mmCIF file of C-alpha atoms in Angstrom:
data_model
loop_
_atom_site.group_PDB
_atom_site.id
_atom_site.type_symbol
_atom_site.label_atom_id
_atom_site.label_comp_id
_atom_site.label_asym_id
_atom_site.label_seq_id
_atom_site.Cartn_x
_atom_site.Cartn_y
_atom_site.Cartn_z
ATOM 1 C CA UNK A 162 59.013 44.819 15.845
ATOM 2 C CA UNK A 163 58.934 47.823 13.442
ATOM 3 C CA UNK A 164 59.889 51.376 13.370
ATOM 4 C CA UNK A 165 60.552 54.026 11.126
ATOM 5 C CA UNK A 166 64.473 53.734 11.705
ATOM 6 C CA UNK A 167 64.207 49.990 12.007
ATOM 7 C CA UNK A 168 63.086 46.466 12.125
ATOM 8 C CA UNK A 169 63.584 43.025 13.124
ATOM 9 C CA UNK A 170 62.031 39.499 13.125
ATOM 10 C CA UNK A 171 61.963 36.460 14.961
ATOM 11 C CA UNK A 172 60.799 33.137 13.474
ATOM 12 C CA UNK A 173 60.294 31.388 16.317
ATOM 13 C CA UNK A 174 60.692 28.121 15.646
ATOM 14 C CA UNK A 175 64.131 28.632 13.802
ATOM 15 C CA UNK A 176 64.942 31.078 16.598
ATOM 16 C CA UNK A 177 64.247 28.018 19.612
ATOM 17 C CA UNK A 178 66.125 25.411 17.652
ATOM 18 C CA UNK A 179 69.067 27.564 17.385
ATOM 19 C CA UNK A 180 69.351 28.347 21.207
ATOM 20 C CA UNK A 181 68.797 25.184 21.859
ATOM 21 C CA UNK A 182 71.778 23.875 19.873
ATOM 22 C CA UNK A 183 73.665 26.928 21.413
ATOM 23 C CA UNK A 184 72.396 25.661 24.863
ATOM 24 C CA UNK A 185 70.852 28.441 25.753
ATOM 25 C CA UNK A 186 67.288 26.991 26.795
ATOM 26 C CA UNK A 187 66.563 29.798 28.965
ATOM 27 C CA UNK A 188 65.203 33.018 27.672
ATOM 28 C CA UNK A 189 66.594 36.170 29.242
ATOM 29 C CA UNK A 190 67.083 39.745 28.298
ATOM 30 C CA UNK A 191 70.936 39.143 27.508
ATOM 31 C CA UNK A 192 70.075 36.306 25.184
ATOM 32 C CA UNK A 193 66.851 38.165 23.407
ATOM 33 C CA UNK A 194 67.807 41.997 23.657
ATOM 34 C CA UNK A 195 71.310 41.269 22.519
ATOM 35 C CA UNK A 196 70.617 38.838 20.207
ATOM 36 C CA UNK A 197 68.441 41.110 18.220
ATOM 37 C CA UNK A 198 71.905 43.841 18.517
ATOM 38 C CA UNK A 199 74.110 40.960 17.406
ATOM 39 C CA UNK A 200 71.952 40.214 14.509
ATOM 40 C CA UNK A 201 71.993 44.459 13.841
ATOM 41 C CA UNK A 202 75.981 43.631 13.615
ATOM 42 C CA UNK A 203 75.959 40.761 11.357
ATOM 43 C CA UNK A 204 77.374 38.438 14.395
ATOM 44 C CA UNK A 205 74.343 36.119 14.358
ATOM 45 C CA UNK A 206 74.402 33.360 11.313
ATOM 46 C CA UNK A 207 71.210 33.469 8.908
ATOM 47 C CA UNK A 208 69.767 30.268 10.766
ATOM 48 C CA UNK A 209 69.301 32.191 14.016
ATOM 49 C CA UNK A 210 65.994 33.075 12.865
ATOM 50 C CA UNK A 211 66.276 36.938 14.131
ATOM 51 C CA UNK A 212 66.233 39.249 11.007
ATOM 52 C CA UNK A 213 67.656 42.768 11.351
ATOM 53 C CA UNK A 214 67.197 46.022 8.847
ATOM 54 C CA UNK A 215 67.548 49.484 10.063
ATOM 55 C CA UNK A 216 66.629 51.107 6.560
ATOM 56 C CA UNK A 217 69.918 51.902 5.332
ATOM 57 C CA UNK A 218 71.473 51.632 1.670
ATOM 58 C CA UNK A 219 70.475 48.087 0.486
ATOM 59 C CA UNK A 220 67.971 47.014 3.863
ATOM 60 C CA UNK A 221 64.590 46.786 3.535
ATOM 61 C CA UNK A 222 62.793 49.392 5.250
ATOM 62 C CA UNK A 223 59.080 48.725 7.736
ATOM 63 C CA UNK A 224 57.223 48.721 4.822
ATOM 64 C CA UNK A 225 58.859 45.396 2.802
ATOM 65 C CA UNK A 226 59.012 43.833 6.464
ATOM 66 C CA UNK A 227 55.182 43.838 6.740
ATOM 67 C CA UNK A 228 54.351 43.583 3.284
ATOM 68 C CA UNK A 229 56.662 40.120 2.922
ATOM 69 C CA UNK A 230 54.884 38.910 6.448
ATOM 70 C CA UNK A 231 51.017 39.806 4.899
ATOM 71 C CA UNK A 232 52.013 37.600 2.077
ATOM 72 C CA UNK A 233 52.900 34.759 4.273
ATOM 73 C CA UNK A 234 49.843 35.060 6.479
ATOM 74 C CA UNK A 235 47.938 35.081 3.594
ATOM 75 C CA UNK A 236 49.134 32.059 2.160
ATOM 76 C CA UNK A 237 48.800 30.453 5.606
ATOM 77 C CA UNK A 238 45.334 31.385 5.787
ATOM 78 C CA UNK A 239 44.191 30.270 2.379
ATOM 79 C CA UNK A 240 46.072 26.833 3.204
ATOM 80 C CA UNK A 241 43.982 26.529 6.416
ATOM 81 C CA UNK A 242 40.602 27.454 4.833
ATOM 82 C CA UNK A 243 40.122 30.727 6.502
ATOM 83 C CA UNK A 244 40.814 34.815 5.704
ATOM 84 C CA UNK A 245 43.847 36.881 6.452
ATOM 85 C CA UNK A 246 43.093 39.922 8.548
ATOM 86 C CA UNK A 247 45.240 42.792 10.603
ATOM 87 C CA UNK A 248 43.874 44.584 13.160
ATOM 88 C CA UNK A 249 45.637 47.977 14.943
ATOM 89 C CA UNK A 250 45.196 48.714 18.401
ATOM 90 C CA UNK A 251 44.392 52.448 18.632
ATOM 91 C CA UNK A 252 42.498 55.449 20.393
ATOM 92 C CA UNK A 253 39.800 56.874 18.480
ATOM 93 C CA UNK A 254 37.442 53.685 17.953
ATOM 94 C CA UNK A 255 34.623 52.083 19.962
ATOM 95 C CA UNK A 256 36.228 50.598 23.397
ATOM 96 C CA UNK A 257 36.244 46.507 23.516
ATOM 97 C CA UNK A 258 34.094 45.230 26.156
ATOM 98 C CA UNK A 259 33.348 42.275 27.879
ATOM 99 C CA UNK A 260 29.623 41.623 26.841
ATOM 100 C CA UNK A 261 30.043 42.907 23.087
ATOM 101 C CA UNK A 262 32.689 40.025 22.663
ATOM 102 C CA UNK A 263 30.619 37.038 24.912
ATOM 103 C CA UNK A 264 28.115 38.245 22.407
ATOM 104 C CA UNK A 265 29.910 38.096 19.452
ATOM 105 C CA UNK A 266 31.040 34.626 20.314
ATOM 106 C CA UNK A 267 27.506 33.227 21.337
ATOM 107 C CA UNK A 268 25.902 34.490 17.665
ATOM 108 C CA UNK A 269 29.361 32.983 16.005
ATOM 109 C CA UNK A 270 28.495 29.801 17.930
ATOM 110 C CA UNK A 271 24.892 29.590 17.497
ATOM 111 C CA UNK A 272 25.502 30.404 13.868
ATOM 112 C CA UNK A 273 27.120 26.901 13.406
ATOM 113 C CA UNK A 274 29.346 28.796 10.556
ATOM 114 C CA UNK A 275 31.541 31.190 10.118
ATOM 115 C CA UNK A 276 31.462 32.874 6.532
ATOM 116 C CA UNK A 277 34.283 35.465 7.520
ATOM 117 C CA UNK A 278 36.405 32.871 9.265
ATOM 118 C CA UNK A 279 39.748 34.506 10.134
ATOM 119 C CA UNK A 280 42.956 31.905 10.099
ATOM 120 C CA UNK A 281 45.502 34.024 10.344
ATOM 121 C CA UNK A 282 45.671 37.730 12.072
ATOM 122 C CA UNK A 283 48.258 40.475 11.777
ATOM 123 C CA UNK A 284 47.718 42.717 15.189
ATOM 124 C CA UNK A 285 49.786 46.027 15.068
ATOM 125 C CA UNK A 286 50.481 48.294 18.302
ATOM 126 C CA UNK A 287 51.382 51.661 18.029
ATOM 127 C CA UNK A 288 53.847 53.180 20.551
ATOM 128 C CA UNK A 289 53.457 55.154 23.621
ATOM 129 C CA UNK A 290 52.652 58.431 21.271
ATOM 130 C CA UNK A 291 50.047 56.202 19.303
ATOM 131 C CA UNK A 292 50.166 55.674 15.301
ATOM 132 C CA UNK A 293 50.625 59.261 13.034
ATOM 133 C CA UNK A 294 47.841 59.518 10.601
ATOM 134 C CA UNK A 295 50.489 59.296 7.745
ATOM 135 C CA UNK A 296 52.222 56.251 9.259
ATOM 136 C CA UNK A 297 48.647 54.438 9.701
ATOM 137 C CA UNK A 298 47.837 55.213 5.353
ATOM 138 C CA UNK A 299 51.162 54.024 4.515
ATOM 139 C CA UNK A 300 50.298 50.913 7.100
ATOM 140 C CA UNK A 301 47.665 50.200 4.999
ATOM 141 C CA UNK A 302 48.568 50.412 1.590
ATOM 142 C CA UNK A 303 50.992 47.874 2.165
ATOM 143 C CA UNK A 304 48.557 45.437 4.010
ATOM 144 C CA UNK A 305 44.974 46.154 2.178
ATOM 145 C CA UNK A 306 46.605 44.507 -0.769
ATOM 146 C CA UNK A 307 46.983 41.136 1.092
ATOM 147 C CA UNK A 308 44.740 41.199 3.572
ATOM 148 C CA UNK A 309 40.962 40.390 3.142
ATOM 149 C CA UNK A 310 39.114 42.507 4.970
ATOM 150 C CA UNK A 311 39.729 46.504 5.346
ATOM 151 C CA UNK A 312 42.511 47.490 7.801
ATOM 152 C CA UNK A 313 40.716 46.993 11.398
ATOM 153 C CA UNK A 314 40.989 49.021 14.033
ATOM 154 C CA UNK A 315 40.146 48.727 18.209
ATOM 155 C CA UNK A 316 40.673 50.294 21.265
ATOM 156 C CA UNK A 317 41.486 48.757 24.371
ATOM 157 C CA UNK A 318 39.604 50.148 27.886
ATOM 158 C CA UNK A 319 41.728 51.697 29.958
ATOM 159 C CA UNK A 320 43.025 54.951 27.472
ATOM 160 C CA UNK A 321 46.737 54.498 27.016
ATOM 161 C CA UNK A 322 48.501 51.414 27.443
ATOM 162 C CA UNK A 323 52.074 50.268 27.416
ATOM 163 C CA UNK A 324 52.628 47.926 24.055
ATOM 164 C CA UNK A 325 53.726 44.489 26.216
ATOM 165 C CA UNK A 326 50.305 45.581 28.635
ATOM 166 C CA UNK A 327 48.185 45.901 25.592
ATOM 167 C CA UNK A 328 48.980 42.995 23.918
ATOM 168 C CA UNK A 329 48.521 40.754 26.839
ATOM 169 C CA UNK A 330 45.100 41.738 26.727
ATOM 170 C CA UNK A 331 44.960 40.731 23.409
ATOM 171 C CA UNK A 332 46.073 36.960 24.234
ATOM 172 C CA UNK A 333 44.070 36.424 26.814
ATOM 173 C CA UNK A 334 40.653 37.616 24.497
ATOM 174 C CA UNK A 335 42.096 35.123 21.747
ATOM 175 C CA UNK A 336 43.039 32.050 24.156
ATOM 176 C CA UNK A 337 39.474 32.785 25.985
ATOM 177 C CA UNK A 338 37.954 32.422 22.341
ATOM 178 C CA UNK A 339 36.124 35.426 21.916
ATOM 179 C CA UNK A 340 38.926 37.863 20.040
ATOM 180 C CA UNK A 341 38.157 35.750 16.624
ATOM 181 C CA UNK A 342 34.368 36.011 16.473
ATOM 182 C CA UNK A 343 34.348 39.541 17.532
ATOM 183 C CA UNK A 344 36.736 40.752 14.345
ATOM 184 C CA UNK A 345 34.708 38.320 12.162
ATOM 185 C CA UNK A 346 31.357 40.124 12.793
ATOM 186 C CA UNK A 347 33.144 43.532 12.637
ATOM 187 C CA UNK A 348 34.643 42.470 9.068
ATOM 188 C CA UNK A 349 31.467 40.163 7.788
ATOM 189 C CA UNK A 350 29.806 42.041 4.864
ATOM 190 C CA UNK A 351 26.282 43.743 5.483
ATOM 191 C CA UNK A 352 25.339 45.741 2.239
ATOM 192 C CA UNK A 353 23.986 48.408 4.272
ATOM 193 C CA UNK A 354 26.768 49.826 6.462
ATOM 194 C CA UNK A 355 29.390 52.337 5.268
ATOM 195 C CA UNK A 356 33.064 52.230 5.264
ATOM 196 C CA UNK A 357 34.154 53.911 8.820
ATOM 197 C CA UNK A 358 37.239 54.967 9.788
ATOM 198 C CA UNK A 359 38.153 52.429 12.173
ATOM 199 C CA UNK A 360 37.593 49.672 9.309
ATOM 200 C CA UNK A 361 34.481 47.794 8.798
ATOM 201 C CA UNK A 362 31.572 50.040 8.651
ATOM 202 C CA UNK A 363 29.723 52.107 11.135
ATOM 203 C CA UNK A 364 28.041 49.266 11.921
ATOM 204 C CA UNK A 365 31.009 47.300 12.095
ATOM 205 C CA UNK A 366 31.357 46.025 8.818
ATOM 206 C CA UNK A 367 33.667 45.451 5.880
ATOM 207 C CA UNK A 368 34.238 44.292 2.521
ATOM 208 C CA UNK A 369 35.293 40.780 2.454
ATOM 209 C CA UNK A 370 37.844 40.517 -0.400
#
């Protein structure tokens, strides 16, 4: 989770075997919420697997948070034979519908290959007031490096959304199979689209890196 004022992270493996040697099995708002304040406070031990900056003297600030995590992904990705993309969730591009991502996954399918095959995927939500222009250019300077496609960008139906709302939706395209193909043909390289500002093209392409 990232903000201008601060950040923290959760590896989540690290993070379960550490409650579970705590006993604490059972995730709740005490144990999550207030862990995340007790790592703020320096109370939780480095092999808690919550990490905690809120930008002051000697703290990494939003930027080095995502920039170390695109380098990670991007290892991960090359490891598992696939790209390294991020993708913001954000008003101003094309709605995602049902029948442009069936489609999307029927052409990946019939295809039999997937050129712009994405292992790894960085998704970013803006908050309830959306993502500043200036925040969203310094977002992706410090991805584009790492990342091989363009910064992506899609809009959910249903105008604004609450984050934990939005990103449901997300989950449920990915674990139905059709979130992956979708991005992949919106990245995939045709020479004859142009750069939009949503990422890809205005045909929904990109520049595969």
């Amino acid at each position: 989770a990232l903000s201008a004022r601060g950040c923290f992270e959760m590896r989540l493996q690290q993070y379960h075997q550490y409650n579970r040697a705590c006993r604490k099995k059972v995730l709740n708002e005490r144990l999550v919420i207030g862990g995340v304040l007790e790592a703020a406070e320096g109370k939780l031990p480095a092999e808690s697997g919550i990490r905690v900056s809120n930008g002051g003297q000697g703290e990494d600030g939003w930027r080095a948070h995502v920039a170390r995590r695109s380098r990670r992904y991007r290892r991960q990705a090359r490891r598992a034979g696939g790209h390294f993309a991020v993708v913001v969730l954000e008003g101003g591009c094309g709605e995602l519908n049902l029948r442009e991502l069936v489609g999307a996954a029927e052409r990946s399918e019939s295809l039999g290959e997937r050129p712009a095959r994405i292992a790894r995927l960085l998704v970013v939500l803006g908050g309830p007031d959306g993502i500043s222009p200036e925040v969203r250019e310094a977002l992706r300077e410090t991805v584009e490096p790492y990342a091989d496609f363009p910064l992506l960008g899609i809009a959910l139906p249903g105008g604004l959304l609450h984050s934990y709302y939005a990103l449901a939706n997300v989950l449920v395209f990915h674990d139905q199979g059709l979130l992956l193909p979708y991005l992949e043909a919106k990245a995939a390289p045709r020479p004859e689209a142009q750069e939009g500002p949503c990422g890809g093209g205005e045909q929904g392409a990109g520049e595969l890196r």
